[in-house]
Coordinates of C-alpha atoms (C1' of nucleotides) in Angstrom, one line a residue:
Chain A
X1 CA 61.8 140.0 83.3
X2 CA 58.7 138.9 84.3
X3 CA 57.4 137.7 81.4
X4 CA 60.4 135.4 80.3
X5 CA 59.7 133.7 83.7
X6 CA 56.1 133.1 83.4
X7 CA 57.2 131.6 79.5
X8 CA 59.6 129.4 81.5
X9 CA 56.5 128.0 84.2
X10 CA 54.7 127.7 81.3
X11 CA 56.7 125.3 79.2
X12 CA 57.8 123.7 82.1
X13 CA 54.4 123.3 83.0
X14 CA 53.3 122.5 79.7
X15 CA 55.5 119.3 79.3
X16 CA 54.8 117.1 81.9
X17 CA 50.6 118.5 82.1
X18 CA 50.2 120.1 79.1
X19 CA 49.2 123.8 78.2
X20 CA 44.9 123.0 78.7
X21 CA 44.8 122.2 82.2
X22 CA 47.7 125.2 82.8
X23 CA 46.2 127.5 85.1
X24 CA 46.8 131.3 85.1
X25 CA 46.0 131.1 88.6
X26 CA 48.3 128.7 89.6
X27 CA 51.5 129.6 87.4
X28 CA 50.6 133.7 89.8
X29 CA 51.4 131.6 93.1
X30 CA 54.2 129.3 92.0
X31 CA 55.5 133.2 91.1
X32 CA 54.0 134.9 93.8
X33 CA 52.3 137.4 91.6
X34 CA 48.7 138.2 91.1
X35 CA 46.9 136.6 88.1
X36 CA 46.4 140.2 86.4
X37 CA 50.6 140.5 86.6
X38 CA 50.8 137.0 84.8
X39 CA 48.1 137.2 81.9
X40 CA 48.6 141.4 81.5
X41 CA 51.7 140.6 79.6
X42 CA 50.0 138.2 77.1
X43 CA 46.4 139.3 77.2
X44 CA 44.7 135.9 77.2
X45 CA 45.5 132.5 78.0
X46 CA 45.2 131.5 74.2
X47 CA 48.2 134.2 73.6
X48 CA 50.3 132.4 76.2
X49 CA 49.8 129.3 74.8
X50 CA 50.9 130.2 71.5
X51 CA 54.1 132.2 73.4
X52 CA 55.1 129.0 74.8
X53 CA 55.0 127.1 72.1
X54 CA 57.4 130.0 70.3
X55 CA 59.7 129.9 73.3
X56 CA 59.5 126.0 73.3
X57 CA 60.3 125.7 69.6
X58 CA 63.5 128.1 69.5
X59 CA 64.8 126.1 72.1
X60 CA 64.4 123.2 70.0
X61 CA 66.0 125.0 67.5
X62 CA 68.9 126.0 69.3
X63 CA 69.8 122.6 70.8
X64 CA 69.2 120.4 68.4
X65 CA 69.0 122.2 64.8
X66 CA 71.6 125.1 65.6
X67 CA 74.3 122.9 66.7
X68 CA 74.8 120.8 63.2
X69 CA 73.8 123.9 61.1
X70 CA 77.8 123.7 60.5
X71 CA 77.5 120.2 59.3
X72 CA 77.9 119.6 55.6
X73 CA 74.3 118.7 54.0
X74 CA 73.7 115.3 54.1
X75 CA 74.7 112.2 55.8
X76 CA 76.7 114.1 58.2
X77 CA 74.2 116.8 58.8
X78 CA 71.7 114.1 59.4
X79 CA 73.1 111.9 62.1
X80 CA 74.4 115.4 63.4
X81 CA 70.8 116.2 64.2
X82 CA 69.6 113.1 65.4
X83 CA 72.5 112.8 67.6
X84 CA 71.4 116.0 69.3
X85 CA 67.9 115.4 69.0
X86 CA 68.4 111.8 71.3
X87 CA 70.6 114.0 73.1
X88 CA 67.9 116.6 73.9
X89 CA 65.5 114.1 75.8
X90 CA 68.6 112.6 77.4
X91 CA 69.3 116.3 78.6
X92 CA 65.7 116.3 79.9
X93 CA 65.4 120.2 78.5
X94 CA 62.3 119.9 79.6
X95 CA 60.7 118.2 82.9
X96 CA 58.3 116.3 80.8
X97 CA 59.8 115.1 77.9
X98 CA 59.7 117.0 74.5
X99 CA 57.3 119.7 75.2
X100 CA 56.1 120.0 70.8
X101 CA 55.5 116.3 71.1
X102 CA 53.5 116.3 74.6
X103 CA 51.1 119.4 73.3
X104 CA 50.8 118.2 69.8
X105 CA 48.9 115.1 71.3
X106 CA 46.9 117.3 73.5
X107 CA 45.9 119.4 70.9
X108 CA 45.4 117.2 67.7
X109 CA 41.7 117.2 68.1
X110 CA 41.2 121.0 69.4
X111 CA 41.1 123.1 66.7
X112 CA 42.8 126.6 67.0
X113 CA 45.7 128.7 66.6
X114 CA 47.8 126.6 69.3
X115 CA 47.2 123.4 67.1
X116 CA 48.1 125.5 64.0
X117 CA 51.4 126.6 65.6
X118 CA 52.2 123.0 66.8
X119 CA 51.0 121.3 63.7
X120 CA 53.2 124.3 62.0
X121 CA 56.7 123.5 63.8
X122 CA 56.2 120.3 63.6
X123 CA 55.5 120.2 59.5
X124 CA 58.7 122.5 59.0
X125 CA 61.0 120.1 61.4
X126 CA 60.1 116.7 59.3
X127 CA 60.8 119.0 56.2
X128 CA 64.0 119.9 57.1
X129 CA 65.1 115.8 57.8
X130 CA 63.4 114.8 54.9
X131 CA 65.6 116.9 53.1
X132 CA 68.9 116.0 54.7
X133 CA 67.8 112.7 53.4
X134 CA 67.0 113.6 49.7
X135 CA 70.7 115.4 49.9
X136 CA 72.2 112.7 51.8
X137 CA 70.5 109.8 48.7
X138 CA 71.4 112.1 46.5
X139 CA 75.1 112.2 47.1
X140 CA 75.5 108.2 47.4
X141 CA 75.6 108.3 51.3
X142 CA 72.8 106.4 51.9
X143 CA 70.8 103.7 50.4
X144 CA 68.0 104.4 48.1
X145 CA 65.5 101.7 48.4
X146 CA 63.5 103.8 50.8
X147 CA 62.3 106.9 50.1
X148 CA 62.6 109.5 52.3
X149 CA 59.4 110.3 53.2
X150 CA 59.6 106.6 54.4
X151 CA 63.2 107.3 56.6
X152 CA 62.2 110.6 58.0
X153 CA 59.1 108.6 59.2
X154 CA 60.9 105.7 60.7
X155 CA 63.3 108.5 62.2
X156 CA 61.1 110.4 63.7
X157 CA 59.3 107.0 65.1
X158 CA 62.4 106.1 67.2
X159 CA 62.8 109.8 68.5
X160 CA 58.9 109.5 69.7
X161 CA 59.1 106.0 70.8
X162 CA 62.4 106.8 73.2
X163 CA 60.4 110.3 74.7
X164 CA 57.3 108.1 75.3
X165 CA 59.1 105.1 76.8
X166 CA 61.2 107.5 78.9
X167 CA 58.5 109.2 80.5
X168 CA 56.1 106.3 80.5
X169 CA 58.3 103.6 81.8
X170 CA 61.7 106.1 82.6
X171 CA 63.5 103.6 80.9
X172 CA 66.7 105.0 79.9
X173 CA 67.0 101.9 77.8
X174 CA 64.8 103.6 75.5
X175 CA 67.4 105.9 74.3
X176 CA 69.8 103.2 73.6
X177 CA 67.4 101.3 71.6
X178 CA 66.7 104.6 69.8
X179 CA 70.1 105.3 68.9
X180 CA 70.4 101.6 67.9
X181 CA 67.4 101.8 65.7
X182 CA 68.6 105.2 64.3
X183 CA 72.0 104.2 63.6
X184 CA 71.5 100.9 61.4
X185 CA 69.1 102.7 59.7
X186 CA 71.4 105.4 58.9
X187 CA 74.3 103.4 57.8
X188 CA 76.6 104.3 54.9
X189 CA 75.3 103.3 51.9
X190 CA 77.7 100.4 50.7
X191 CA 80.0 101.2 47.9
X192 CA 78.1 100.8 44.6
X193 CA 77.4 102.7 41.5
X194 CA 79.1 105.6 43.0
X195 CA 78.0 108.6 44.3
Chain B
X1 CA 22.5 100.6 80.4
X2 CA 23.3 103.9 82.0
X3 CA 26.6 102.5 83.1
X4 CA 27.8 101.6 79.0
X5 CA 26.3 104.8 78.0
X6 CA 28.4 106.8 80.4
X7 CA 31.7 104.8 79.1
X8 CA 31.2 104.9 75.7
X9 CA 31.0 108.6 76.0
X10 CA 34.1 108.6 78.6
X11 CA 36.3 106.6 76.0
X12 CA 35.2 108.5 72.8
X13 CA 35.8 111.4 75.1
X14 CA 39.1 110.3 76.9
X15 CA 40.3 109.7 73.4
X16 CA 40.0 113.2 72.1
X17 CA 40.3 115.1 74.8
X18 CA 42.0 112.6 77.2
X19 CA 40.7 112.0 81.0
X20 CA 41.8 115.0 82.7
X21 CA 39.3 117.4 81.2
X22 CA 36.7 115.0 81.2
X23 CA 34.0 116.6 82.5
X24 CA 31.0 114.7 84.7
X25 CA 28.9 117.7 83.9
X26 CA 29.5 117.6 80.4
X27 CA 28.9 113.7 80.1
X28 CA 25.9 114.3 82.1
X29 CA 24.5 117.2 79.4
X30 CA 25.5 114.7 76.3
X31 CA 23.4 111.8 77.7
X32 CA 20.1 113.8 79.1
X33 CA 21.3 113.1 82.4
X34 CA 22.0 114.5 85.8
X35 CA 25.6 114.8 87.2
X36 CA 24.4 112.9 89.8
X37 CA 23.1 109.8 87.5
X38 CA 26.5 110.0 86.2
X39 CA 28.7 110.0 89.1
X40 CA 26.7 107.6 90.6
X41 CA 27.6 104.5 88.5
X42 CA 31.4 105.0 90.4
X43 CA 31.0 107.0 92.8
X44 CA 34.2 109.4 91.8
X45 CA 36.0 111.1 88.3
X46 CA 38.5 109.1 88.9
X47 CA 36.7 105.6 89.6
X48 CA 35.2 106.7 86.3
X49 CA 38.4 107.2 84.4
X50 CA 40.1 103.9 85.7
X51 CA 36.6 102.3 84.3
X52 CA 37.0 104.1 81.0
X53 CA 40.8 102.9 80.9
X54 CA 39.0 98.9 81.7
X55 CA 36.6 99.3 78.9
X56 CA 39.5 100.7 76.8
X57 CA 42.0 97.9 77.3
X58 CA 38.7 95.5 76.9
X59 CA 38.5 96.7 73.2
X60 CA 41.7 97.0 72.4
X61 CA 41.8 93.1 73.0
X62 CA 39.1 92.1 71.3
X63 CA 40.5 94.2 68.4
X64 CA 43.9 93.3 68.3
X65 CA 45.0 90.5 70.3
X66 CA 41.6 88.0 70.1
X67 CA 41.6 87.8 66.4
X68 CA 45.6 86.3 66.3
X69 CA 45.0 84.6 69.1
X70 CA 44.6 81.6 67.1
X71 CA 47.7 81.7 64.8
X72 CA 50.6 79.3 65.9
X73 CA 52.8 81.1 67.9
X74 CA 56.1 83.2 66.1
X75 CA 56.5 84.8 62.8
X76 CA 52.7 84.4 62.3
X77 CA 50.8 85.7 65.0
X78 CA 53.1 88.6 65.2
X79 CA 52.6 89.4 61.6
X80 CA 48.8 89.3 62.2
X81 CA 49.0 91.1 65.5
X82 CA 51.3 94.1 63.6
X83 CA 48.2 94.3 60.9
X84 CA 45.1 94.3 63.0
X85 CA 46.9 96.8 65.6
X86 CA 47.7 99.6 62.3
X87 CA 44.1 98.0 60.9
X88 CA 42.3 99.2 64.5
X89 CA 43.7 102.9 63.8
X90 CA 42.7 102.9 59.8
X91 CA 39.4 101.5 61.5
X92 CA 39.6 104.5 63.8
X93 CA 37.9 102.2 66.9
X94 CA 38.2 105.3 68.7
X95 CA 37.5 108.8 67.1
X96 CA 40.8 110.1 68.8
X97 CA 43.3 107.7 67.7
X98 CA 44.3 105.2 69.9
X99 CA 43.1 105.8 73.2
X100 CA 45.8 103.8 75.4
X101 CA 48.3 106.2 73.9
X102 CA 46.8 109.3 74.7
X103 CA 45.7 108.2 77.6
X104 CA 49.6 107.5 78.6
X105 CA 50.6 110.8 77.4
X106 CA 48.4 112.8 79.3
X107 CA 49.3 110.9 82.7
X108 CA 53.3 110.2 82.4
X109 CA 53.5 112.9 85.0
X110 CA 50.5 112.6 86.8
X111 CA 50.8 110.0 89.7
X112 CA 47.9 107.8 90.5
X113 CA 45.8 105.1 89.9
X114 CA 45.4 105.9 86.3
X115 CA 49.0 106.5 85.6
X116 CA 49.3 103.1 86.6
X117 CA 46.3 101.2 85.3
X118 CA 47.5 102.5 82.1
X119 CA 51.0 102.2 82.7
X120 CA 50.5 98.0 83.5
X121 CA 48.3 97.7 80.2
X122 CA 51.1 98.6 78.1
X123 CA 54.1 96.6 80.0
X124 CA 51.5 93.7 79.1
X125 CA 50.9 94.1 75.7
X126 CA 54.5 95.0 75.0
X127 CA 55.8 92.1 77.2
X128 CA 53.2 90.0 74.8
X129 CA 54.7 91.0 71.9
X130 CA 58.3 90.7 73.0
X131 CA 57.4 87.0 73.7
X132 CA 56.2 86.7 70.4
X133 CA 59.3 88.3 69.0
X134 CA 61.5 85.5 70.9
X135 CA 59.5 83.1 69.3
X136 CA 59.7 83.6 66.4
X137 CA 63.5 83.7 66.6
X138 CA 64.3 80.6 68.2
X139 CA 62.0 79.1 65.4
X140 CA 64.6 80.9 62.9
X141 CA 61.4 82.7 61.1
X142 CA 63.4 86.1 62.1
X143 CA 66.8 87.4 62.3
X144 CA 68.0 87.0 65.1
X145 CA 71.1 90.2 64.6
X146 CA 68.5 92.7 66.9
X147 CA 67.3 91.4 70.3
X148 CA 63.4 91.0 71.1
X149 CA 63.6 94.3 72.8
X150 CA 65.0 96.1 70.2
X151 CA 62.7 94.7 67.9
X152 CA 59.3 95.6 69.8
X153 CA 60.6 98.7 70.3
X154 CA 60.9 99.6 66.8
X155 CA 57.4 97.7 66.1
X156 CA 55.9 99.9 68.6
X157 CA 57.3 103.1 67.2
X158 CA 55.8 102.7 63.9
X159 CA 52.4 102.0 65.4
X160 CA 53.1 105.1 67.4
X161 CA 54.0 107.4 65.0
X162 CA 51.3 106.0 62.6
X163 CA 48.8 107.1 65.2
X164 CA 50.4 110.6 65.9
X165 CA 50.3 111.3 62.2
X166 CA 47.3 110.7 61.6
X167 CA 45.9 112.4 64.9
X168 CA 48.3 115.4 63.6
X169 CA 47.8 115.6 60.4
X170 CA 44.9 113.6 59.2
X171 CA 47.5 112.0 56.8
X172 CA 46.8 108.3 55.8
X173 CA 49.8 108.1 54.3
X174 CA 51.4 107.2 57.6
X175 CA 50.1 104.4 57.7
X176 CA 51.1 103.1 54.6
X177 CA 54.7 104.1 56.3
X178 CA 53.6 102.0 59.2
X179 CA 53.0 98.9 57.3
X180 CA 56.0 99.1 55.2
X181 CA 58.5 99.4 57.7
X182 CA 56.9 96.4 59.6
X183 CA 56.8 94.3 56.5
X184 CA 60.3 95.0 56.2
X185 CA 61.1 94.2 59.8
X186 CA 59.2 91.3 60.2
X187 CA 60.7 89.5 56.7
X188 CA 61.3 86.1 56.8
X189 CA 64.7 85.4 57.6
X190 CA 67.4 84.0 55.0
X191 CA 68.1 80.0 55.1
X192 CA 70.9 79.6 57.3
X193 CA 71.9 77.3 60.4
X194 CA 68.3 75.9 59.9
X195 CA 65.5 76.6 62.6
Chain C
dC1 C1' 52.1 145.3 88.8
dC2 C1' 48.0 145.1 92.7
dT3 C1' 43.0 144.0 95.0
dA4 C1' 38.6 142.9 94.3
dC5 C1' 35.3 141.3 91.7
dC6 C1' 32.4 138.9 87.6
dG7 C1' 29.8 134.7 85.8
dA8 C1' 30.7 129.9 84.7
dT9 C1' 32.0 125.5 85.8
dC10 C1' 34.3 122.1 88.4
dG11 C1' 33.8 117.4 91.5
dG12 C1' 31.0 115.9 94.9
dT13 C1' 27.1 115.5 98.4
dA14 C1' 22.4 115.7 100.7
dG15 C1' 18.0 114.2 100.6
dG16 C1' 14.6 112.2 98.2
Chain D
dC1 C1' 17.8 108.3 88.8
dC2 C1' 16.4 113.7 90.2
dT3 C1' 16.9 118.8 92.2
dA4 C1' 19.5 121.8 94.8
dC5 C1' 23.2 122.9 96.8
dC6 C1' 28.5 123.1 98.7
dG7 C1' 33.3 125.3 98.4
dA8 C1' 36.9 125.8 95.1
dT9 C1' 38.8 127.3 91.0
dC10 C1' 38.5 128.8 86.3
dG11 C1' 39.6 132.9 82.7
dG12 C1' 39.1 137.5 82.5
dT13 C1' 38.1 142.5 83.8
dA14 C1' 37.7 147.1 86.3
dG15 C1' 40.0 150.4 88.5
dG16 C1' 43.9 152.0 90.4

DNA sequence: CCTACCGATCGGTAGG
DNA sequence: CCTACCGATCGGTAGG
């Protein structure tokens, strides 16, 4: 289908240059369609914008949320996720690093529906960790001293840090450190007070 | 000057919007000029853009790094280099957020004199604060379990995601985050084996 | 899905 | 510093 493959240019595209400087024009030739057989299926390049960032956050989804989904809440769910989130830049899904974290830059000071739909996806993922957190206090698995607004932060930080290092310096390293970081700060909570 | 007028407005700009949709036209109309008395200052965009990054890196200096400059060396000038770097965001020095990082976003995958302008800037300043990190371990003022690396990495990545935060969501909260999980990196370490 | 076209804007230059 | 212009490309549309 046509359309799936200009979504796939597109995201592509969007990653490593982002989704203001992607051209109608351009994502026709790399197809070797006209422009009318690329934008006819969206309407506007606002509306295939806002398709690939659907597309690029149901990928997200399904490699690094779907995969621990079986996990039971909590500690195990958590480093579950951030296993397969490390694991998802490692992958290189896409070309240019994570694709919600290369447009959300690009688009935190243009207003409009594709900063709503980033700013969205991204509000609902750091919900879902901070929440595996809360479970994973809750049930004695981790320590308490920091709430976990504060750990979903730091979390999130070393994911960020390891994507920007990667395609900045492609550092592999980065990952390593990132899992480090991630994994001392994730360590069972020693026994005390029960849980 | 002409020549300060056009780089204020190209780093303002550049850290909005980044460099890549900078536009001489646009720059021109802002300042009541011609295209032509803007181009002329560099002769090309991206003469003008490597200028902008100068200027940038200029400020950034004179923000962060020139007031520690004259702490002694270790624990203390990285503690003081860690609070004017999260003070020049709360500051907002540039009405995008820190201009060096979007600036390295938006050319990770764009080749060129620019990509690696920016690309040096950072290996300095992180290679700066890796030294400082050393430092302040063989003077015993820090643990000494995580290497320097490890350690500016994570330093970085709260900074980062201080700046993305706040970019994202206007939330000042993150850096509150920020500064918490620096305090608690950068604690004093325990009396042991001296130093 | 195509060709052919619209007005707007791009970076850059010529000539002054 | 200016006006006036170059070719290229932009998003989008008309008509088929």
């Amino acid at each position: 289908m046509t359309r799936a493959a200009v979504l796939e240019r597109a995201t592509a595209l969007g990653s490593r240059e982002g989704l203001v400087t992607l051209s109608i024009g351009r994502i026709a030739q790399e197809l070797g369609l006209s422009k009318g057989g690329v934008i006819g299926h969206f309407g506007s390049k606002e509306q295939l914008q806002l398709a690939a960032v659907e597309v690029a956050v149901a990928r997200f989804r399904d490699e690094v949320w779907a995969p621990a989904s079986g996990e039971p809440s909590g500690l195990a769910r958590l480093r579950t996720l951030m296993d397969n989130w490390i694991s998802y830049l490692e992958r290189r899904i896409f070309p240019g690093g994570c694709f919600l974290t290369a447009v959300s830059s690009e688009f935190d000071d243009r207003p409009g529906s594709v900063r709503d739909a980033v700013a969205g996806a991204w509000r609902r993922w750091l919900f879902v960790l901070e929440g595996e957190v809360a479970e994973a206090q809750a049930r004695g698995q981790l320590v308490s001293e920091l709430s976990p607004s504060q750990i979903t932060f730091q979390l999130h930080a070393f994911v960020s840090e390891a994507n920007w290092a990667m395609q900045l310096f492609r550092d592999p390293g980065a990952l390593t450190n990132a899992r480090a970081a991630i994994s001392a700060l994730l360590t069972e909570a020693p026994y005390q007070r029960g849980g």
